[in-house]
Amino acid sequence: MDAAVQAELARLESPPAPYTDAQIAALTEGLLDRSLPKAQWTHAAHLAATLRLVRTRDAGLERDLPGIIQTYNVAVGGVNDDAGGYHETITQAYLAAIRAFVATLPPGISDSAAVARLLASPMGDKAWPLSFWSRERLFSVAARRGWIAPDLQPLD
Protein backbone atom coordinates (compact mmCIF):
# COMPACT_ATOMS: atom_id res chain seq x y z
CA MET A 1 0.00 0.00 0.00
CA ASP A 2 1.46 3.35 -0.95
CA ALA A 3 2.04 6.22 1.50
CA ALA A 4 -0.89 8.31 0.23
CA VAL A 5 -3.37 5.49 0.81
CA GLN A 6 -1.93 4.80 4.27
CA ALA A 7 -2.21 8.49 5.17
CA GLU A 8 -5.83 8.60 4.00
CA LEU A 9 -6.69 5.47 6.01
CA ALA A 10 -5.06 6.96 9.12
CA ARG A 11 -7.03 10.18 8.60
CA LEU A 12 -10.30 8.28 8.33
CA GLU A 13 -9.55 6.26 11.48
CA SER A 14 -8.80 9.38 13.54
CA PRO A 15 -11.70 11.44 14.87
CA PRO A 16 -11.67 15.12 13.93
CA ALA A 17 -9.84 17.34 16.41
CA PRO A 18 -12.21 19.85 18.05
CA TYR A 19 -9.27 21.92 19.32
CA THR A 20 -5.81 22.71 18.03
CA ASP A 21 -2.79 22.17 20.27
CA ALA A 22 -2.61 25.95 20.79
CA GLN A 23 -6.29 26.12 21.78
CA ILE A 24 -5.83 23.30 24.31
CA ALA A 25 -2.81 25.06 25.79
CA ALA A 26 -4.74 28.36 25.92
CA LEU A 27 -7.83 26.90 27.57
CA THR A 28 -5.65 25.10 30.12
CA GLU A 29 -3.78 28.33 30.90
CA GLY A 30 -7.12 30.16 31.07
CA LEU A 31 -8.29 27.65 33.66
CA LEU A 32 -5.09 28.01 35.66
CA ASP A 33 -5.02 31.81 35.58
CA ARG A 34 -8.83 32.05 35.81
CA SER A 35 -9.14 34.05 32.57
CA LEU A 36 -11.09 31.43 30.58
CA PRO A 37 -14.60 32.75 29.91
CA LYS A 38 -17.18 30.68 31.79
CA ALA A 39 -19.07 29.88 28.56
CA GLN A 40 -15.95 28.11 27.26
CA TRP A 41 -15.71 25.81 30.32
CA THR A 42 -17.63 22.98 28.66
CA HIS A 43 -17.44 19.23 29.21
CA ALA A 44 -15.01 18.98 26.28
CA ALA A 45 -12.88 21.77 27.75
CA HIS A 46 -12.81 20.02 31.15
CA LEU A 47 -11.52 16.86 29.49
CA ALA A 48 -9.05 18.67 27.23
CA ALA A 49 -7.57 20.68 30.10
CA THR A 50 -7.34 17.63 32.33
CA LEU A 51 -5.61 15.63 29.60
CA ARG A 52 -3.09 18.44 29.08
CA LEU A 53 -2.48 18.76 32.83
CA VAL A 54 -1.93 15.00 33.10
CA ARG A 55 0.55 15.19 30.24
CA THR A 56 2.40 18.27 31.51
CA ARG A 57 2.19 18.35 35.33
CA ASP A 58 0.62 15.16 36.63
CA ALA A 59 2.47 14.93 39.96
CA GLY A 60 0.01 15.75 42.75
CA LEU A 61 -2.84 16.52 40.38
CA GLU A 62 -5.41 14.65 42.50
CA ARG A 63 -4.48 17.08 45.27
CA ASP A 64 -4.17 20.23 43.12
CA LEU A 65 -7.00 19.90 40.61
CA PRO A 66 -9.81 20.43 43.16
CA GLY A 67 -8.36 23.81 44.18
CA ILE A 68 -7.74 24.79 40.56
CA ILE A 69 -11.36 24.12 39.63
CA GLN A 70 -12.83 25.63 42.81
CA THR A 71 -10.80 28.83 42.43
CA TYR A 72 -11.75 29.09 38.76
CA ASN A 73 -15.46 28.60 39.57
CA VAL A 74 -15.42 31.47 42.07
CA ALA A 75 -13.42 33.71 39.71
CA VAL A 76 -16.09 33.39 37.01
CA GLY A 77 -18.95 34.09 39.41
CA GLY A 78 -19.81 30.53 40.35
CA VAL A 79 -20.07 28.80 43.68
CA ASN A 80 -18.82 25.56 45.19
CA ASP A 81 -21.62 24.44 47.46
CA ASP A 82 -23.84 21.43 48.09
CA ALA A 83 -25.81 22.05 44.89
CA GLY A 84 -23.30 23.32 42.36
CA GLY A 85 -19.75 23.95 41.33
CA TYR A 86 -16.91 21.59 42.16
CA HIS A 87 -17.74 17.87 42.38
CA GLU A 88 -15.02 15.72 43.99
CA THR A 89 -16.17 12.27 42.88
CA ILE A 90 -16.65 13.26 39.24
CA THR A 91 -13.33 15.12 39.14
CA GLN A 92 -11.34 12.25 40.66
CA ALA A 93 -13.08 9.66 38.46
CA TYR A 94 -12.27 11.56 35.28
CA LEU A 95 -8.72 12.23 36.44
CA ALA A 96 -8.08 8.52 37.04
CA ALA A 97 -9.70 7.55 33.75
CA ILE A 98 -7.81 10.20 31.76
CA ARG A 99 -4.52 9.08 33.32
CA ALA A 100 -5.27 5.51 32.20
CA PHE A 101 -6.26 6.78 28.75
CA VAL A 102 -3.05 8.83 28.38
CA ALA A 103 -1.01 5.74 29.24
CA THR A 104 -2.44 4.02 26.14
CA LEU A 105 -1.58 6.80 23.69
CA PRO A 106 1.11 6.25 21.07
CA PRO A 107 4.36 8.16 21.63
CA GLY A 108 4.44 11.59 20.06
CA ILE A 109 0.70 12.03 19.61
CA SER A 110 -0.32 15.68 19.75
CA ASP A 111 -2.66 17.09 22.38
CA SER A 112 -5.26 17.82 19.68
CA ALA A 113 -5.22 14.23 18.38
CA ALA A 114 -5.26 12.85 21.93
CA VAL A 115 -8.22 15.04 22.90
CA ALA A 116 -10.06 14.01 19.73
CA ARG A 117 -9.61 10.37 20.69
CA LEU A 118 -10.65 11.06 24.28
CA LEU A 119 -13.82 12.87 23.22
CA ALA A 120 -14.66 10.03 20.82
CA SER A 121 -14.32 7.52 23.68
CA PRO A 122 -17.09 6.76 26.20
CA MET A 123 -15.67 9.54 28.44
CA GLY A 124 -16.69 12.06 25.81
CA ASP A 125 -20.30 11.49 26.84
CA LYS A 126 -21.30 13.52 29.90
CA ALA A 127 -23.25 10.51 31.15
CA TRP A 128 -20.09 8.35 31.34
CA PRO A 129 -19.95 8.39 35.18
CA LEU A 130 -23.48 6.95 35.31
CA SER A 131 -22.03 3.69 33.98
CA PHE A 132 -20.37 3.34 37.40
CA TRP A 133 -22.56 5.27 39.84
CA SER A 134 -26.29 5.38 40.30
CA ARG A 135 -27.70 8.85 39.71
CA GLU A 136 -28.76 9.14 43.36
CA ARG A 137 -25.30 8.26 44.66
CA LEU A 138 -23.33 10.34 42.13
CA PHE A 139 -25.37 13.49 42.62
CA SER A 140 -25.47 13.28 46.40
CA VAL A 141 -23.91 15.98 48.56
CA ALA A 142 -21.49 13.37 49.91
CA ALA A 143 -20.21 12.60 46.38
CA ARG A 144 -19.91 16.32 45.58
CA ARG A 145 -17.91 16.96 48.77
CA GLY A 146 -15.74 13.83 48.86
CA TRP A 147 -14.83 10.65 47.04
CA ILE A 148 -17.62 8.07 46.98
CA ALA A 149 -16.85 4.69 45.43
CA PRO A 150 -18.97 3.52 42.50
CA ASP A 151 -22.03 1.43 43.35
CA LEU A 152 -22.80 -0.09 39.90
CA GLN A 153 -19.42 -1.36 38.75
CA PRO A 154 -15.77 -0.74 39.61
CA LEU A 155 -13.95 2.11 37.94
CA ASP A 156 -11.15 0.02 36.41
PDB file of C-alpha atoms in Angstrom:
ATOM      1  CA  MET A   1       0.000   0.000   0.000  1.00  0.00           C
ATOM      2  CA  ASP A   2       1.462   3.346  -0.954  1.00  0.00           C
ATOM      3  CA  ALA A   3       2.036   6.215   1.502  1.00  0.00           C
ATOM      4  CA  ALA A   4      -0.893   8.313   0.230  1.00  0.00           C
ATOM      5  CA  VAL A   5      -3.369   5.486   0.810  1.00  0.00           C
ATOM      6  CA  GLN A   6      -1.928   4.796   4.268  1.00  0.00           C
ATOM      7  CA  ALA A   7      -2.212   8.492   5.173  1.00  0.00           C
ATOM      8  CA  GLU A   8      -5.826   8.600   3.997  1.00  0.00           C
ATOM      9  CA  LEU A   9      -6.694   5.472   6.007  1.00  0.00           C
ATOM     10  CA  ALA A  10      -5.063   6.958   9.123  1.00  0.00           C
ATOM     11  CA  ARG A  11      -7.026  10.184   8.602  1.00  0.00           C
ATOM     12  CA  LEU A  12     -10.303   8.275   8.330  1.00  0.00           C
ATOM     13  CA  GLU A  13      -9.547   6.260  11.481  1.00  0.00           C
ATOM     14  CA  SER A  14      -8.801   9.380  13.539  1.00  0.00           C
ATOM     15  CA  PRO A  15     -11.695  11.442  14.868  1.00  0.00           C
ATOM     16  CA  PRO A  16     -11.666  15.118  13.932  1.00  0.00           C
ATOM     17  CA  ALA A  17      -9.838  17.343  16.409  1.00  0.00           C
ATOM     18  CA  PRO A  18     -12.205  19.851  18.052  1.00  0.00           C
ATOM     19  CA  TYR A  19      -9.271  21.916  19.320  1.00  0.00           C
ATOM     20  CA  THR A  20      -5.811  22.711  18.035  1.00  0.00           C
ATOM     21  CA  ASP A  21      -2.785  22.173  20.268  1.00  0.00           C
ATOM     22  CA  ALA A  22      -2.610  25.946  20.791  1.00  0.00           C
ATOM     23  CA  GLN A  23      -6.290  26.116  21.776  1.00  0.00           C
ATOM     24  CA  ILE A  24      -5.827  23.301  24.313  1.00  0.00           C
ATOM     25  CA  ALA A  25      -2.812  25.063  25.791  1.00  0.00           C
ATOM     26  CA  ALA A  26      -4.736  28.360  25.923  1.00  0.00           C
ATOM     27  CA  LEU A  27      -7.833  26.903  27.570  1.00  0.00           C
ATOM     28  CA  THR A  28      -5.654  25.104  30.121  1.00  0.00           C
ATOM     29  CA  GLU A  29      -3.784  28.330  30.898  1.00  0.00           C
ATOM     30  CA  GLY A  30      -7.123  30.160  31.068  1.00  0.00           C
ATOM     31  CA  LEU A  31      -8.291  27.648  33.658  1.00  0.00           C
ATOM     32  CA  LEU A  32      -5.089  28.014  35.659  1.00  0.00           C
ATOM     33  CA  ASP A  33      -5.018  31.807  35.582  1.00  0.00           C
ATOM     34  CA  ARG A  34      -8.828  32.052  35.812  1.00  0.00           C
ATOM     35  CA  SER A  35      -9.143  34.051  32.571  1.00  0.00           C
ATOM     36  CA  LEU A  36     -11.090  31.428  30.580  1.00  0.00           C
ATOM     37  CA  PRO A  37     -14.600  32.750  29.912  1.00  0.00           C
ATOM     38  CA  LYS A  38     -17.179  30.677  31.791  1.00  0.00           C
ATOM     39  CA  ALA A  39     -19.069  29.879  28.557  1.00  0.00           C
ATOM     40  CA  GLN A  40     -15.949  28.106  27.255  1.00  0.00           C
ATOM     41  CA  TRP A  41     -15.711  25.811  30.321  1.00  0.00           C
ATOM     42  CA  THR A  42     -17.629  22.979  28.659  1.00  0.00           C
ATOM     43  CA  HIS A  43     -17.440  19.228  29.213  1.00  0.00           C
ATOM     44  CA  ALA A  44     -15.012  18.982  26.283  1.00  0.00           C
ATOM     45  CA  ALA A  45     -12.880  21.772  27.752  1.00  0.00           C
ATOM     46  CA  HIS A  46     -12.810  20.021  31.151  1.00  0.00           C
ATOM     47  CA  LEU A  47     -11.525  16.857  29.490  1.00  0.00           C
ATOM     48  CA  ALA A  48      -9.048  18.671  27.233  1.00  0.00           C
ATOM     49  CA  ALA A  49      -7.566  20.683  30.096  1.00  0.00           C
ATOM     50  CA  THR A  50      -7.336  17.626  32.335  1.00  0.00           C
ATOM     51  CA  LEU A  51      -5.610  15.628  29.602  1.00  0.00           C
ATOM     52  CA  ARG A  52      -3.087  18.438  29.085  1.00  0.00           C
ATOM     53  CA  LEU A  53      -2.484  18.758  32.827  1.00  0.00           C
ATOM     54  CA  VAL A  54      -1.929  14.997  33.103  1.00  0.00           C
ATOM     55  CA  ARG A  55       0.554  15.194  30.236  1.00  0.00           C
ATOM     56  CA  THR A  56       2.403  18.265  31.514  1.00  0.00           C
ATOM     57  CA  ARG A  57       2.190  18.347  35.325  1.00  0.00           C
ATOM     58  CA  ASP A  58       0.622  15.160  36.632  1.00  0.00           C
ATOM     59  CA  ALA A  59       2.470  14.933  39.963  1.00  0.00           C
ATOM     60  CA  GLY A  60       0.007  15.750  42.746  1.00  0.00           C
ATOM     61  CA  LEU A  61      -2.842  16.522  40.380  1.00  0.00           C
ATOM     62  CA  GLU A  62      -5.413  14.648  42.497  1.00  0.00           C
ATOM     63  CA  ARG A  63      -4.483  17.076  45.273  1.00  0.00           C
ATOM     64  CA  ASP A  64      -4.169  20.228  43.124  1.00  0.00           C
ATOM     65  CA  LEU A  65      -7.004  19.897  40.610  1.00  0.00           C
ATOM     66  CA  PRO A  66      -9.810  20.435  43.157  1.00  0.00           C
ATOM     67  CA  GLY A  67      -8.365  23.805  44.178  1.00  0.00           C
ATOM     68  CA  ILE A  68      -7.740  24.789  40.564  1.00  0.00           C
ATOM     69  CA  ILE A  69     -11.364  24.116  39.634  1.00  0.00           C
ATOM     70  CA  GLN A  70     -12.833  25.633  42.811  1.00  0.00           C
ATOM     71  CA  THR A  71     -10.797  28.828  42.430  1.00  0.00           C
ATOM     72  CA  TYR A  72     -11.753  29.087  38.761  1.00  0.00           C
ATOM     73  CA  ASN A  73     -15.462  28.596  39.572  1.00  0.00           C
ATOM     74  CA  VAL A  74     -15.424  31.470  42.068  1.00  0.00           C
ATOM     75  CA  ALA A  75     -13.422  33.706  39.711  1.00  0.00           C
ATOM     76  CA  VAL A  76     -16.091  33.394  37.014  1.00  0.00           C
ATOM     77  CA  GLY A  77     -18.953  34.091  39.410  1.00  0.00           C
ATOM     78  CA  GLY A  78     -19.807  30.532  40.349  1.00  0.00           C
ATOM     79  CA  VAL A  79     -20.070  28.800  43.681  1.00  0.00           C
ATOM     80  CA  ASN A  80     -18.822  25.558  45.194  1.00  0.00           C
ATOM     81  CA  ASP A  81     -21.615  24.437  47.460  1.00  0.00           C
ATOM     82  CA  ASP A  82     -23.837  21.434  48.095  1.00  0.00           C
ATOM     83  CA  ALA A  83     -25.812  22.055  44.892  1.00  0.00           C
ATOM     84  CA  GLY A  84     -23.299  23.316  42.361  1.00  0.00           C
ATOM     85  CA  GLY A  85     -19.748  23.946  41.325  1.00  0.00           C
ATOM     86  CA  TYR A  86     -16.909  21.594  42.163  1.00  0.00           C
ATOM     87  CA  HIS A  87     -17.735  17.866  42.384  1.00  0.00           C
ATOM     88  CA  GLU A  88     -15.019  15.721  43.993  1.00  0.00           C
ATOM     89  CA  THR A  89     -16.172  12.272  42.878  1.00  0.00           C
ATOM     90  CA  ILE A  90     -16.652  13.264  39.239  1.00  0.00           C
ATOM     91  CA  THR A  91     -13.328  15.121  39.145  1.00  0.00           C
ATOM     92  CA  GLN A  92     -11.336  12.253  40.655  1.00  0.00           C
ATOM     93  CA  ALA A  93     -13.079   9.660  38.456  1.00  0.00           C
ATOM     94  CA  TYR A  94     -12.268  11.558  35.277  1.00  0.00           C
ATOM     95  CA  LEU A  95      -8.721  12.235  36.439  1.00  0.00           C
ATOM     96  CA  ALA A  96      -8.084   8.521  37.042  1.00  0.00           C
ATOM     97  CA  ALA A  97      -9.701   7.548  33.746  1.00  0.00           C
ATOM     98  CA  ILE A  98      -7.814  10.201  31.764  1.00  0.00           C
ATOM     99  CA  ARG A  99      -4.523   9.077  33.318  1.00  0.00           C
ATOM    100  CA  ALA A 100      -5.267   5.512  32.200  1.00  0.00           C
ATOM    101  CA  PHE A 101      -6.261   6.782  28.750  1.00  0.00           C
ATOM    102  CA  VAL A 102      -3.052   8.827  28.380  1.00  0.00           C
ATOM    103  CA  ALA A 103      -1.005   5.736  29.241  1.00  0.00           C
ATOM    104  CA  THR A 104      -2.437   4.020  26.135  1.00  0.00           C
ATOM    105  CA  LEU A 105      -1.578   6.804  23.686  1.00  0.00           C
ATOM    106  CA  PRO A 106       1.113   6.249  21.073  1.00  0.00           C
ATOM    107  CA  PRO A 107       4.356   8.158  21.626  1.00  0.00           C
ATOM    108  CA  GLY A 108       4.437  11.594  20.063  1.00  0.00           C
ATOM    109  CA  ILE A 109       0.698  12.031  19.606  1.00  0.00           C
ATOM    110  CA  SER A 110      -0.324  15.676  19.750  1.00  0.00           C
ATOM    111  CA  ASP A 111      -2.660  17.094  22.377  1.00  0.00           C
ATOM    112  CA  SER A 112      -5.261  17.816  19.680  1.00  0.00           C
ATOM    113  CA  ALA A 113      -5.221  14.233  18.375  1.00  0.00           C
ATOM    114  CA  ALA A 114      -5.256  12.846  21.934  1.00  0.00           C
ATOM    115  CA  VAL A 115      -8.219  15.039  22.901  1.00  0.00           C
ATOM    116  CA  ALA A 116     -10.060  14.013  19.726  1.00  0.00           C
ATOM    117  CA  ARG A 117      -9.611  10.366  20.690  1.00  0.00           C
ATOM    118  CA  LEU A 118     -10.651  11.062  24.280  1.00  0.00           C
ATOM    119  CA  LEU A 119     -13.816  12.867  23.219  1.00  0.00           C
ATOM    120  CA  ALA A 120     -14.661  10.025  20.822  1.00  0.00           C
ATOM    121  CA  SER A 121     -14.320   7.523  23.682  1.00  0.00           C
ATOM    122  CA  PRO A 122     -17.085   6.763  26.204  1.00  0.00           C
ATOM    123  CA  MET A 123     -15.668   9.544  28.437  1.00  0.00           C
ATOM    124  CA  GLY A 124     -16.691  12.063  25.815  1.00  0.00           C
ATOM    125  CA  ASP A 125     -20.299  11.485  26.844  1.00  0.00           C
ATOM    126  CA  LYS A 126     -21.300  13.524  29.901  1.00  0.00           C
ATOM    127  CA  ALA A 127     -23.247  10.505  31.148  1.00  0.00           C
ATOM    128  CA  TRP A 128     -20.087   8.352  31.338  1.00  0.00           C
ATOM    129  CA  PRO A 129     -19.946   8.386  35.179  1.00  0.00           C
ATOM    130  CA  LEU A 130     -23.479   6.952  35.307  1.00  0.00           C
ATOM    131  CA  SER A 131     -22.026   3.693  33.985  1.00  0.00           C
ATOM    132  CA  PHE A 132     -20.371   3.339  37.396  1.00  0.00           C
ATOM    133  CA  TRP A 133     -22.560   5.268  39.841  1.00  0.00           C
ATOM    134  CA  SER A 134     -26.289   5.377  40.303  1.00  0.00           C
ATOM    135  CA  ARG A 135     -27.703   8.851  39.705  1.00  0.00           C
ATOM    136  CA  GLU A 136     -28.756   9.139  43.358  1.00  0.00           C
ATOM    137  CA  ARG A 137     -25.300   8.261  44.662  1.00  0.00           C
ATOM    138  CA  LEU A 138     -23.327  10.339  42.127  1.00  0.00           C
ATOM    139  CA  PHE A 139     -25.370  13.489  42.624  1.00  0.00           C
ATOM    140  CA  SER A 140     -25.470  13.276  46.396  1.00  0.00           C
ATOM    141  CA  VAL A 141     -23.914  15.980  48.562  1.00  0.00           C
ATOM    142  CA  ALA A 142     -21.494  13.375  49.906  1.00  0.00           C
ATOM    143  CA  ALA A 143     -20.215  12.605  46.380  1.00  0.00           C
ATOM    144  CA  ARG A 144     -19.911  16.315  45.585  1.00  0.00           C
ATOM    145  CA  ARG A 145     -17.906  16.964  48.769  1.00  0.00           C
ATOM    146  CA  GLY A 146     -15.735  13.834  48.864  1.00  0.00           C
ATOM    147  CA  TRP A 147     -14.833  10.653  47.040  1.00  0.00           C
ATOM    148  CA  ILE A 148     -17.619   8.074  46.985  1.00  0.00           C
ATOM    149  CA  ALA A 149     -16.854   4.688  45.435  1.00  0.00           C
ATOM    150  CA  PRO A 150     -18.967   3.520  42.504  1.00  0.00           C
ATOM    151  CA  ASP A 151     -22.029   1.432  43.346  1.00  0.00           C
ATOM    152  CA  LEU A 152     -22.802  -0.085  39.904  1.00  0.00           C
ATOM    153  CA  GLN A 153     -19.421  -1.361  38.755  1.00  0.00           C
ATOM    154  CA  PRO A 154     -15.766  -0.738  39.611  1.00  0.00           C
ATOM    155  CA  LEU A 155     -13.951   2.108  37.937  1.00  0.00           C
ATOM    156  CA  ASP A 156     -11.155   0.022  36.407  1.00  0.00           C
TER     157      ASP A 156
END
